[in-house]
CSV table of C-alpha atoms and ligand atoms in Angstrom, one decimal:
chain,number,residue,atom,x,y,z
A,1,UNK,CA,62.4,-79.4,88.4
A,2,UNK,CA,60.0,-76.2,88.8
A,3,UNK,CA,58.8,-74.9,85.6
A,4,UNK,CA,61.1,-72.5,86.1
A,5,UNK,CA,63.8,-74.2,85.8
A,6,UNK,CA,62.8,-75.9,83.0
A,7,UNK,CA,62.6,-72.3,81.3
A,8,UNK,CA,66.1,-71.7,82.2
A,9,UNK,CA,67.8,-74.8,81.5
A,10,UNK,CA,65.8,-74.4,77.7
A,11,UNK,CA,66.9,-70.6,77.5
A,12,UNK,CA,70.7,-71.8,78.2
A,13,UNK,CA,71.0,-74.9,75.8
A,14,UNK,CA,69.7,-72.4,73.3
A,15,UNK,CA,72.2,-69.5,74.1
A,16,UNK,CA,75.4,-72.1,74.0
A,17,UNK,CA,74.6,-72.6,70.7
A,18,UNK,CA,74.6,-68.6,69.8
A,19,UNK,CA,77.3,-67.4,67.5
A,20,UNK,CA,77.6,-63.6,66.8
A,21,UNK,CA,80.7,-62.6,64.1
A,22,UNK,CA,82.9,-59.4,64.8
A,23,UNK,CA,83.4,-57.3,62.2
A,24,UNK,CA,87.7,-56.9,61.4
A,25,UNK,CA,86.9,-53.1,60.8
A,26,UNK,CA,85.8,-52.2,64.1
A,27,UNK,CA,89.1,-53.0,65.6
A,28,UNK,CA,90.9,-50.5,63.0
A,29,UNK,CA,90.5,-46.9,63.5
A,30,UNK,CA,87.2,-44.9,62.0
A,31,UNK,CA,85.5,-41.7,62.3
A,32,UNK,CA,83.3,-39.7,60.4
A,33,UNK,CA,84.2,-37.2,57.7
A,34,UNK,CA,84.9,-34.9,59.7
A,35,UNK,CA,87.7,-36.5,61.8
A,36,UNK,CA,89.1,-40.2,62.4
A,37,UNK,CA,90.7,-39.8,66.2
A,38,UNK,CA,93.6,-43.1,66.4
A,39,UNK,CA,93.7,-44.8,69.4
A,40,UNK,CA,96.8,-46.8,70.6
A,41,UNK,CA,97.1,-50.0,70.5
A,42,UNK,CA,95.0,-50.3,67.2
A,43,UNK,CA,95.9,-53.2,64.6
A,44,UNK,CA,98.2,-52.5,62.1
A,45,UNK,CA,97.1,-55.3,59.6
A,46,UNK,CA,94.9,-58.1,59.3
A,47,UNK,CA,96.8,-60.7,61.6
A,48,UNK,CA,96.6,-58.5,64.2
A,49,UNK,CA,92.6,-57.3,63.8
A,50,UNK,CA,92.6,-61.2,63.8
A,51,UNK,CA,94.1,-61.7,67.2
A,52,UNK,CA,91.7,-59.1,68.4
A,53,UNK,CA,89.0,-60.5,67.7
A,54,UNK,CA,90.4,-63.6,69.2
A,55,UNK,CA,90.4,-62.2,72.5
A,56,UNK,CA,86.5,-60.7,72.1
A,57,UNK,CA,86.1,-65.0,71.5
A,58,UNK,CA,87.6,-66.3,74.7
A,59,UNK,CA,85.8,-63.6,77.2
A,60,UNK,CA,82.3,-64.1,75.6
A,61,UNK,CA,82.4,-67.7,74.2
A,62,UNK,CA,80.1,-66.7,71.4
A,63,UNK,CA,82.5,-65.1,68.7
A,64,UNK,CA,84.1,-67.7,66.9
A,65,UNK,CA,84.3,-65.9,63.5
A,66,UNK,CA,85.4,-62.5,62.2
A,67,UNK,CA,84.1,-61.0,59.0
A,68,UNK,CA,86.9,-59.3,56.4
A,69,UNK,CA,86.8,-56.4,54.2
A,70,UNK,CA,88.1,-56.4,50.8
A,71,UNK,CA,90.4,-54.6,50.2
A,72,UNK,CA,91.0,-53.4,54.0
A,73,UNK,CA,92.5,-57.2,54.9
A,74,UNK,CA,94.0,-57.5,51.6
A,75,UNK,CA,96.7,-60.4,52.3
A,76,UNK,CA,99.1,-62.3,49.8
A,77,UNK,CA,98.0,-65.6,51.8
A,78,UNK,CA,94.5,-66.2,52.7
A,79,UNK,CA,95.5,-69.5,53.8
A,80,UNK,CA,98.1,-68.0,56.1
A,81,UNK,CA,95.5,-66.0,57.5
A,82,UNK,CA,93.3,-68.7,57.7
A,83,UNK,CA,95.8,-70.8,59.7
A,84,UNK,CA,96.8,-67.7,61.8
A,85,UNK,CA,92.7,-67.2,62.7
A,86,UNK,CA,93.0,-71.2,63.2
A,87,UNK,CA,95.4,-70.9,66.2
A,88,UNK,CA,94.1,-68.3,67.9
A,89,UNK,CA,90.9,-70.2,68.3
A,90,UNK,CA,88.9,-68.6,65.8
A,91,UNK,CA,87.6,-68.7,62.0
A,92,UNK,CA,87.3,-66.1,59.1
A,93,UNK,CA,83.8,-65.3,58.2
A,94,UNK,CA,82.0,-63.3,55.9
A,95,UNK,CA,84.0,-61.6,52.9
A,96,UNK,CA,82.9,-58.2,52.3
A,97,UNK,CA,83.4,-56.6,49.0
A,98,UNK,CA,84.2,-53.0,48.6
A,99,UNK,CA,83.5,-50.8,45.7
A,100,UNK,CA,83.0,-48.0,47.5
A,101,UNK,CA,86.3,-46.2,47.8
A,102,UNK,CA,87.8,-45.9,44.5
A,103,UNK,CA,87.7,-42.8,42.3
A,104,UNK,CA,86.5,-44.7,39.1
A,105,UNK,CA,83.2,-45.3,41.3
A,106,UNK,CA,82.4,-41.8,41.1
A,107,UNK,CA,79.0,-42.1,39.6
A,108,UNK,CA,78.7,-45.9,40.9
A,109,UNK,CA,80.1,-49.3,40.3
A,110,UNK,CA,78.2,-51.9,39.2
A,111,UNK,CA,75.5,-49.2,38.2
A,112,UNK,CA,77.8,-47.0,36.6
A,113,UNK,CA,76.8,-46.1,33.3
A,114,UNK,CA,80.5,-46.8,32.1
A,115,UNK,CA,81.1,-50.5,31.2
A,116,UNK,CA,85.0,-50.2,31.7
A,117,UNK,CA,84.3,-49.6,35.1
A,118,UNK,CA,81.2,-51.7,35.8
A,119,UNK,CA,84.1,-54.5,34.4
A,120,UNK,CA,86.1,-53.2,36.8
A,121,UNK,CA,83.5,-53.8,40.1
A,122,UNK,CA,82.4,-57.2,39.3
A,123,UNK,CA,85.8,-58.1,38.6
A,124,UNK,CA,86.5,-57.1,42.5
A,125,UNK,CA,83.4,-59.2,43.3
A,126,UNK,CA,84.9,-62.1,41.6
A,127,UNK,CA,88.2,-61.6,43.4
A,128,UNK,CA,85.8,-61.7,46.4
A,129,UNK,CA,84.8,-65.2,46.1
A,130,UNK,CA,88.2,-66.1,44.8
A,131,UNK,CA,89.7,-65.3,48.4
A,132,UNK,CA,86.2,-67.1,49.8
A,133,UNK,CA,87.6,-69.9,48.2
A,134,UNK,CA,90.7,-69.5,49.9
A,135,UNK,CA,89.4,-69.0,53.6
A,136,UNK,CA,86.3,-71.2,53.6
A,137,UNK,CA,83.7,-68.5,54.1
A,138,UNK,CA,80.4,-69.1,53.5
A,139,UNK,CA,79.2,-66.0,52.5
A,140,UNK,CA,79.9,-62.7,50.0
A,141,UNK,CA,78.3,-59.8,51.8
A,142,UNK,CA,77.5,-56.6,49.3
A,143,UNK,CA,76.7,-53.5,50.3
A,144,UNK,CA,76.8,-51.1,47.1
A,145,UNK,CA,76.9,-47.1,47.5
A,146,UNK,CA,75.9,-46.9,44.4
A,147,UNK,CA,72.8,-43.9,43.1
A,148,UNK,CA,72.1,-40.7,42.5
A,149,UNK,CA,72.1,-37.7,44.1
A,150,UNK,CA,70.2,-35.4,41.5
A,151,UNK,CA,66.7,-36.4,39.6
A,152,UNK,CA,67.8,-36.6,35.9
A,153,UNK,CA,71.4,-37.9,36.6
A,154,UNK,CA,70.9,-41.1,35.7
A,155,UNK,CA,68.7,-43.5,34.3
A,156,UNK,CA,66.7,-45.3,37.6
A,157,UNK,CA,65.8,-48.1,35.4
A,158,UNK,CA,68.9,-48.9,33.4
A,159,UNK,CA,70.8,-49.0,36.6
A,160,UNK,CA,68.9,-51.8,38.0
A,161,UNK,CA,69.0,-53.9,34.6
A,162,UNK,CA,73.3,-53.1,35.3
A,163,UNK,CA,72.8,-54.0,39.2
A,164,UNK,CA,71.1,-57.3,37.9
A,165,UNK,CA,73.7,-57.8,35.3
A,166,UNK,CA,76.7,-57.5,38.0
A,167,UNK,CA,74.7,-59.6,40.4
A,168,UNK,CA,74.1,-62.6,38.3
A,169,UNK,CA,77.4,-62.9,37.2
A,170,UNK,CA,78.9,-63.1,40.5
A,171,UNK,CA,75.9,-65.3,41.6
A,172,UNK,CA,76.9,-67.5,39.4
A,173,UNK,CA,80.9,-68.2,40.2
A,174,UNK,CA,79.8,-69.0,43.7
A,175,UNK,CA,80.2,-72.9,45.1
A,176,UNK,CA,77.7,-74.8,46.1
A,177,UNK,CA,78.2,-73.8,49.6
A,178,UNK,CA,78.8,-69.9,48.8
A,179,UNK,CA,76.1,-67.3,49.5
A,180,UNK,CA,75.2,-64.1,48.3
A,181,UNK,CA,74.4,-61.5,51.0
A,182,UNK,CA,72.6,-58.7,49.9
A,183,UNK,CA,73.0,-55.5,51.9
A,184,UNK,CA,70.4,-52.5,51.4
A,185,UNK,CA,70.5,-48.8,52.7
A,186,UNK,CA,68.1,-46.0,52.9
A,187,UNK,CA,70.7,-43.0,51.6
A,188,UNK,CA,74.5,-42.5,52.0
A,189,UNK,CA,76.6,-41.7,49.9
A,190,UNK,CA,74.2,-41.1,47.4
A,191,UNK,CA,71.5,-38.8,48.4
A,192,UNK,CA,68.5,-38.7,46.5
A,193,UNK,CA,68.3,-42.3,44.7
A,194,UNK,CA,70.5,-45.0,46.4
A,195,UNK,CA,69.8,-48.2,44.1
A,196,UNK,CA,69.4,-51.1,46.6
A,197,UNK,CA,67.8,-48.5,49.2
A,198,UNK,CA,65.3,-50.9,50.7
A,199,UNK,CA,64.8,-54.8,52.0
A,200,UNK,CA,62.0,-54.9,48.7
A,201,UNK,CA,64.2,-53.8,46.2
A,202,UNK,CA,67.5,-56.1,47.9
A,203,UNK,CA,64.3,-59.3,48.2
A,204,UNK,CA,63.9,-58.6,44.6
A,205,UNK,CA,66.9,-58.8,42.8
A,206,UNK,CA,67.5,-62.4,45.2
A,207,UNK,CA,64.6,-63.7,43.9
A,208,UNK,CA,65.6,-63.5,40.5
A,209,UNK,CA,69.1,-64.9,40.8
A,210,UNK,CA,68.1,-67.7,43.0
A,211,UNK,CA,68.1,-69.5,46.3
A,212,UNK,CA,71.7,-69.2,47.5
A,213,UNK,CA,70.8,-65.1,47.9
A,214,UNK,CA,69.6,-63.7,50.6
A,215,UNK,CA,68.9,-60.2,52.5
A,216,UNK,CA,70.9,-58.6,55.0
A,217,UNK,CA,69.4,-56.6,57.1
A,218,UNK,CA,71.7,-53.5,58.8
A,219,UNK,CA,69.6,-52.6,61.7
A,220,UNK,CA,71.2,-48.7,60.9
A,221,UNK,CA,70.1,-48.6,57.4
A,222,UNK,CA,66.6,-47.5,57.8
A,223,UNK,CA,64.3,-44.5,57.8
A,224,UNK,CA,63.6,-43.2,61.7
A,225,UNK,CA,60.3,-45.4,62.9
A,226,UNK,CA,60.8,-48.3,60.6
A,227,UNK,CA,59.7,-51.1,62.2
A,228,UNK,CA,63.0,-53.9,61.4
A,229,UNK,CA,60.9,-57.5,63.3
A,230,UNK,CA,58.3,-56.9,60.3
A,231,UNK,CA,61.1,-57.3,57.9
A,232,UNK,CA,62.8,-60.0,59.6
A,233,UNK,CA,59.4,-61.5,59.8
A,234,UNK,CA,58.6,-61.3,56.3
A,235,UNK,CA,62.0,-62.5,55.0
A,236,UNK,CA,62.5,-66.2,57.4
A,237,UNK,CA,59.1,-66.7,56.5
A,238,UNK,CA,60.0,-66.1,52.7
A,239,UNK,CA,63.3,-67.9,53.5
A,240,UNK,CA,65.4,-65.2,52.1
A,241,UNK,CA,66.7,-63.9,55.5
A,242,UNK,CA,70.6,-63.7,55.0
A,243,UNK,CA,71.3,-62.0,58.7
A,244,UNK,CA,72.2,-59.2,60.0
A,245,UNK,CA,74.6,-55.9,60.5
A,246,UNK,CA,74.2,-55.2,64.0
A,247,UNK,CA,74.9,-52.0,65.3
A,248,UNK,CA,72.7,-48.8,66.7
A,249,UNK,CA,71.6,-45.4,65.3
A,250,UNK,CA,70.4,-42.7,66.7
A,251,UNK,CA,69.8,-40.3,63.5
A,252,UNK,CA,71.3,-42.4,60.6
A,253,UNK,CA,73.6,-44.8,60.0
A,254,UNK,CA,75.7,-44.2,63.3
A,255,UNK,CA,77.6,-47.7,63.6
A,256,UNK,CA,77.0,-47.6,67.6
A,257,UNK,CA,77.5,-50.2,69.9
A,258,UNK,CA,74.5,-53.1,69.0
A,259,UNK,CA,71.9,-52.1,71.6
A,260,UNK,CA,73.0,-49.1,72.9
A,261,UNK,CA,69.9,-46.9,71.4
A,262,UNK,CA,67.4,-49.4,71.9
A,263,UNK,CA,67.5,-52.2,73.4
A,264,UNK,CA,63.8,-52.7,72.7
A,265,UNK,CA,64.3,-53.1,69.4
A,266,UNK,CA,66.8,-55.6,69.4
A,267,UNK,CA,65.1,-57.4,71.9
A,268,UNK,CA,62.0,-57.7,69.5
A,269,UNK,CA,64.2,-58.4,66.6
A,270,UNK,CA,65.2,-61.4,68.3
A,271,UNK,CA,61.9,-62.2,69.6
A,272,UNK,CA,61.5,-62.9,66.0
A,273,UNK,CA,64.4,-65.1,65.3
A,274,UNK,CA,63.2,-67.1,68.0
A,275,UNK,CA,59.7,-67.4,66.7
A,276,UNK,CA,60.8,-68.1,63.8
A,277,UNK,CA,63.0,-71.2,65.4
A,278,UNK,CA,66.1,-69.3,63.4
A,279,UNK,CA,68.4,-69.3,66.5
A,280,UNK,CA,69.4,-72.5,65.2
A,281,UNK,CA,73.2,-72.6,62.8
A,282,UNK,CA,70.9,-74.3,60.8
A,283,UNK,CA,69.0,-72.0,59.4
A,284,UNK,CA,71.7,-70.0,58.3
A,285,UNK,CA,71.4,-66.7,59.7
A,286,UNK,CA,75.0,-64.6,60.0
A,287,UNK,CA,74.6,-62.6,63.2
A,288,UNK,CA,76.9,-60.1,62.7
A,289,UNK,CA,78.1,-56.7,63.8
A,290,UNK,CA,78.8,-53.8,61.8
A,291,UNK,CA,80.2,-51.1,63.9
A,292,UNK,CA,82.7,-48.4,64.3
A,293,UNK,CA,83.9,-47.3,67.6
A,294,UNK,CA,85.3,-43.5,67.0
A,295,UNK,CA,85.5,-42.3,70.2
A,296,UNK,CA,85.4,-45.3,72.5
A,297,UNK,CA,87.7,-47.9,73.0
A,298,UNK,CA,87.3,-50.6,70.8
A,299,UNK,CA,87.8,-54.1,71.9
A,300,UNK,CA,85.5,-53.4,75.1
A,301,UNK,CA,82.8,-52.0,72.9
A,302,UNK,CA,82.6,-55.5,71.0
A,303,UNK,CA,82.8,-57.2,73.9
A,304,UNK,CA,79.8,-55.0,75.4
A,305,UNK,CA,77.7,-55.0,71.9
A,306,UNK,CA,78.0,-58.9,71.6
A,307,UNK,CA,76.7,-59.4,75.2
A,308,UNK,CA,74.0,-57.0,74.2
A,309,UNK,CA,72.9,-59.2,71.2
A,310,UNK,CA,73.2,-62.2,73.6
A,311,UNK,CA,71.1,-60.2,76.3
A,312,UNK,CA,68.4,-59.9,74.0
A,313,UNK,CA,68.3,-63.2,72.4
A,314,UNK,CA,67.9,-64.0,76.5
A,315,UNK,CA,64.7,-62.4,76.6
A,316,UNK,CA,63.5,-63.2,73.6
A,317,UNK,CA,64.2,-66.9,74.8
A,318,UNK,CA,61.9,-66.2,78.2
A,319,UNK,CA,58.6,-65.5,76.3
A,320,UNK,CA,55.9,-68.0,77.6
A,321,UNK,CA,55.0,-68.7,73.9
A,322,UNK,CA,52.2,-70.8,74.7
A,323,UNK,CA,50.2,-68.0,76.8
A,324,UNK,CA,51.1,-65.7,73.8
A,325,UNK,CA,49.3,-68.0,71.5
A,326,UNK,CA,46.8,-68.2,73.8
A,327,UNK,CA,46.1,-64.5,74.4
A,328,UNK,CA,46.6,-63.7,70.9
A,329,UNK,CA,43.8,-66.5,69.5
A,330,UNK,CA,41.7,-65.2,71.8
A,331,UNK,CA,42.0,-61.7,71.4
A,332,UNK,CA,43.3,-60.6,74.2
A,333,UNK,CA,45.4,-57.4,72.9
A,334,UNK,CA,46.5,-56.4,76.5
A,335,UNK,CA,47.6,-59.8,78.1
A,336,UNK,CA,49.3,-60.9,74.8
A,337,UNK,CA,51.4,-57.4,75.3
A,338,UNK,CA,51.8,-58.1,78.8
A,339,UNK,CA,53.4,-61.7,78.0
A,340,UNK,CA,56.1,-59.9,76.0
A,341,UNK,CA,57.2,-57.1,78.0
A,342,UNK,CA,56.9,-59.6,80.9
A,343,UNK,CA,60.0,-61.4,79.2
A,344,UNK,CA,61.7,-58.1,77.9
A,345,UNK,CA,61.5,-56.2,81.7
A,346,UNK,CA,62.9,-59.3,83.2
A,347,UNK,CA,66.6,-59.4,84.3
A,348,UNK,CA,68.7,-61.7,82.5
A,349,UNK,CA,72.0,-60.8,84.1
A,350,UNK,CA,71.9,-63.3,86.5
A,351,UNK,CA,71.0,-66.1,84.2
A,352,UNK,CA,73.7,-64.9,81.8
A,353,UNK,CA,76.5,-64.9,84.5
A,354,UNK,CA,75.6,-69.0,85.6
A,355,UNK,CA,75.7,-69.4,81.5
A,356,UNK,CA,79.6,-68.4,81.1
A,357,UNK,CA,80.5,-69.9,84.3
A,358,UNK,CA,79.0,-73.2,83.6
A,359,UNK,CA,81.2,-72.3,80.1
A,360,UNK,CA,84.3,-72.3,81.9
A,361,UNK,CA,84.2,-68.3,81.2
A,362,UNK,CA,84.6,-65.8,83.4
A,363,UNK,CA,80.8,-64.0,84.5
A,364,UNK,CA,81.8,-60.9,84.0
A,365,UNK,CA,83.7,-60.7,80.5
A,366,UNK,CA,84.0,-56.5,80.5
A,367,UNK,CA,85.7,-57.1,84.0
A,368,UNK,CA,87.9,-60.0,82.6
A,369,UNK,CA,88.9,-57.8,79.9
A,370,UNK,CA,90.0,-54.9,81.8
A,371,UNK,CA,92.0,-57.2,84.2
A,372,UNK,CA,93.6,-58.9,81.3
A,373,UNK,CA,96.3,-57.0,80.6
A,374,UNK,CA,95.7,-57.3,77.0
A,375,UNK,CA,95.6,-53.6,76.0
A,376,UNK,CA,98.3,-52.9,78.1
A,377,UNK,CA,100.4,-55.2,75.9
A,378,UNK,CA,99.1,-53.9,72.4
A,379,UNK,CA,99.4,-51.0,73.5
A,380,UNK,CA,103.3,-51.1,74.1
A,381,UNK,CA,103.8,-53.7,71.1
A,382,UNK,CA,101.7,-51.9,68.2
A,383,UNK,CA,104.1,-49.3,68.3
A,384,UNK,CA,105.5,-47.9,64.9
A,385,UNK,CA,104.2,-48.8,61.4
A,386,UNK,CA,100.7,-47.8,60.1
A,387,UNK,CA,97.7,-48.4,62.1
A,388,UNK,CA,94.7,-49.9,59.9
A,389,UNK,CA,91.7,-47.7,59.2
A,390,UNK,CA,88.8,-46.9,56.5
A,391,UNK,CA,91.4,-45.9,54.4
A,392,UNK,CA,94.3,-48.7,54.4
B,401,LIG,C1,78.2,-49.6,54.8
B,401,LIG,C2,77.6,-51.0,55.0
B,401,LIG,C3,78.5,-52.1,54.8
B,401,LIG,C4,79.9,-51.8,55.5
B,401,LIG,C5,80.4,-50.5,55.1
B,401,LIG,C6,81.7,-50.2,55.9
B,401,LIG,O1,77.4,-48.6,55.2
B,401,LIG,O2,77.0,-51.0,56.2
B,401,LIG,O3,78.0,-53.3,55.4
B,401,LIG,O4,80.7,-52.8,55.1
B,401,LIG,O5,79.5,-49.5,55.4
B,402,LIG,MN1,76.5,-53.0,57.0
């Protein structure tokens, strides 16, 4: 074998073991504030986000679970649901807790200064890992809106000694095998102090309730310029890296298609999940997506933004880590940026397309999909009844 294809044959045994989870949200209808367009064909409840998501599975090989939002895939049977996911070929993931849409969280949930309704949002998060329970998920995934958006509102401090309050109660209901995921962002809804705003404050608070919590890191939740592989760095070396929200922005947090603003980024991202040998299931990173698809249709755009995760994990597979080492111990600024972009310019495609075929999957999964036939048939069967969206 030429060294070559050594280098392949280790970049493929590396990429069948990939697993990316699609979010059941970004098969329901979204859109901004300003408008949510429907598109036919859309789920009308969980079962049939479920099946979905399926389908995004058997094109791309690599999408075995799909992540739920509480209370958006509110069922009376989680085991049902379960079993449903089951025959269809794929699991349930993450749980994701929302306290984010009722009018009681006005002025926050579990920061609120009212203890009636700081009760009220842990209670959710304990109903959270009740229904984990139920469907075997691994992890609880909390993003909280909760801040301010005037100086003097409310009191900074006292609504991190409430976050820590909320947090180590729920910490401590999950099993043995449960995990906290802590989500962080920047601003939105609250506009001038958003009280898990940043991967320190998120790292913080999952110190001090203990090794089961870790950081997520939602590639849209950051300040223009903010360089994301320093903080995926940081936390697998600190072993508090949870995973990821996958998705693109261009100005905030946009929820585009994983890749699609830059590519570079991801691609260095991964470079650092490779360096840090966390490719692997075990060391428990949830690769996930976090999207909405408003204008574009929306099973092709998770197909397309899971390929993109898997094209840069490609390239971030093809760096010649040994003549990194060696430029970068001796010094050598330019060759050691040469080795990298060397393995980011080069085409994958190719490499990719004998991957799925030696999977028994078709090269060209965007193709496969669009020969399918499968939106034809949702389209004329999700007829009537109440498509699922932000709202339902
Ligand atoms: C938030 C955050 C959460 C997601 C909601 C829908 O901005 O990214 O992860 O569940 O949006
Ligand atoms: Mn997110």
């Amino acid at each position: 074998m030429t060294r070559t294809d050594v280098t392949r044959d280790r970049v493929k045994r590396a990429l069948r073991a990939q697993r990316i989870e699609t979010p059941s949200w970004a098969y329901a209808n979204s859109g901004t504030r300003f408008k949510v367009f429907t598109q036919e064909g859309v789920p009308r409840d969980p079962y049939e986000k479920i099946a979905d998501a399926a389908v995004v599975h058997r094109l791309t090989g690599i999408a075995p679970t799909v992540a739920l939002h509480i209370p958006w895939d509110r069922v009376d049977d989680y085991t049902d649901l379960a079993r449903h996911a089951a025959d269809r070929g794929v699991t349930l993931g993450a749980i994701n807790a929302n306290v984010f849409q009722d009018d009681d969280y006005r002025l926050g949930s579990v920061t609120n200064p009212d203890p009636g309704v700081r009760r009220k949002a842990v209670d959710h998060l304990l109903e959270c890992v009740d229904i984990m329970d139920r469907t075997g998920s691994r992890d609880l995934k909390l993003w909280f809106s909760d801040g301010t958006n005037y100086p003097g509102q409310d009191d900074i401090r006292a609504r991190q000694d409430r976050l820590a309050v909320a947090l180590r109660e729920t910490y401590d209901r999950l099993g043995d095998n449960q995990r906290l995921l802590l989500e962080y962002k920047l601003f939105e809804p609250a506009f001038y102090a958003t009280d898990v705003p940043d991967w320190g404050t998120a790292y913080a608070h999952c110190l001090e309730l203990g090794p089961r919590a870790r950081v997520v890191i939602d590639t849209g939740h950051h300040a223009p310029g903010t360089n994301i592989e320093f903080i995926v760095a940081f936390l697998l070396r600190a072993g508090r890296l949870g995973g990821f929200d996958f998705n693109s922005r261009f100005y905030a947090d946009d929820d585009l298609m994983a890749g699609a603003a830059d590519p570079f980024q991801l691609f260095r991202i991964m470079y650092e999940i490779v360096r840090g040998d966390a490719l692997r299931a075990e060391a428990g990173i949830a690769f996930m997506l976090d999207q909405c698809h408003n204008v574009e249709a929306k099973i092709p755009a998770i197909i397309r933004s899971v390929l993109n995760v898997q094209e840069a994990t490609a390239k971030a597979l093809l760096v010649d880590a040994d003549a990194l080492a060696a430029a970068q111990q001796a010094g050598d600024v330019l060759g050691a940026n040469a080795v990298l972009m060397d393995a980011y310019n080069s085409d994958v495609r190719p490499l990719l397309a004998d991957l799925r075929t030696e999977l028994g999957l078709d090269p060209d999964p965007m193709a496969a999909y669009a020969r399918s036939g499968y939106f034809e048939r949702i389209r004329a069967e999700r007829v009537g009844g109440q498509q699922a969206g932000w709202g339902a």
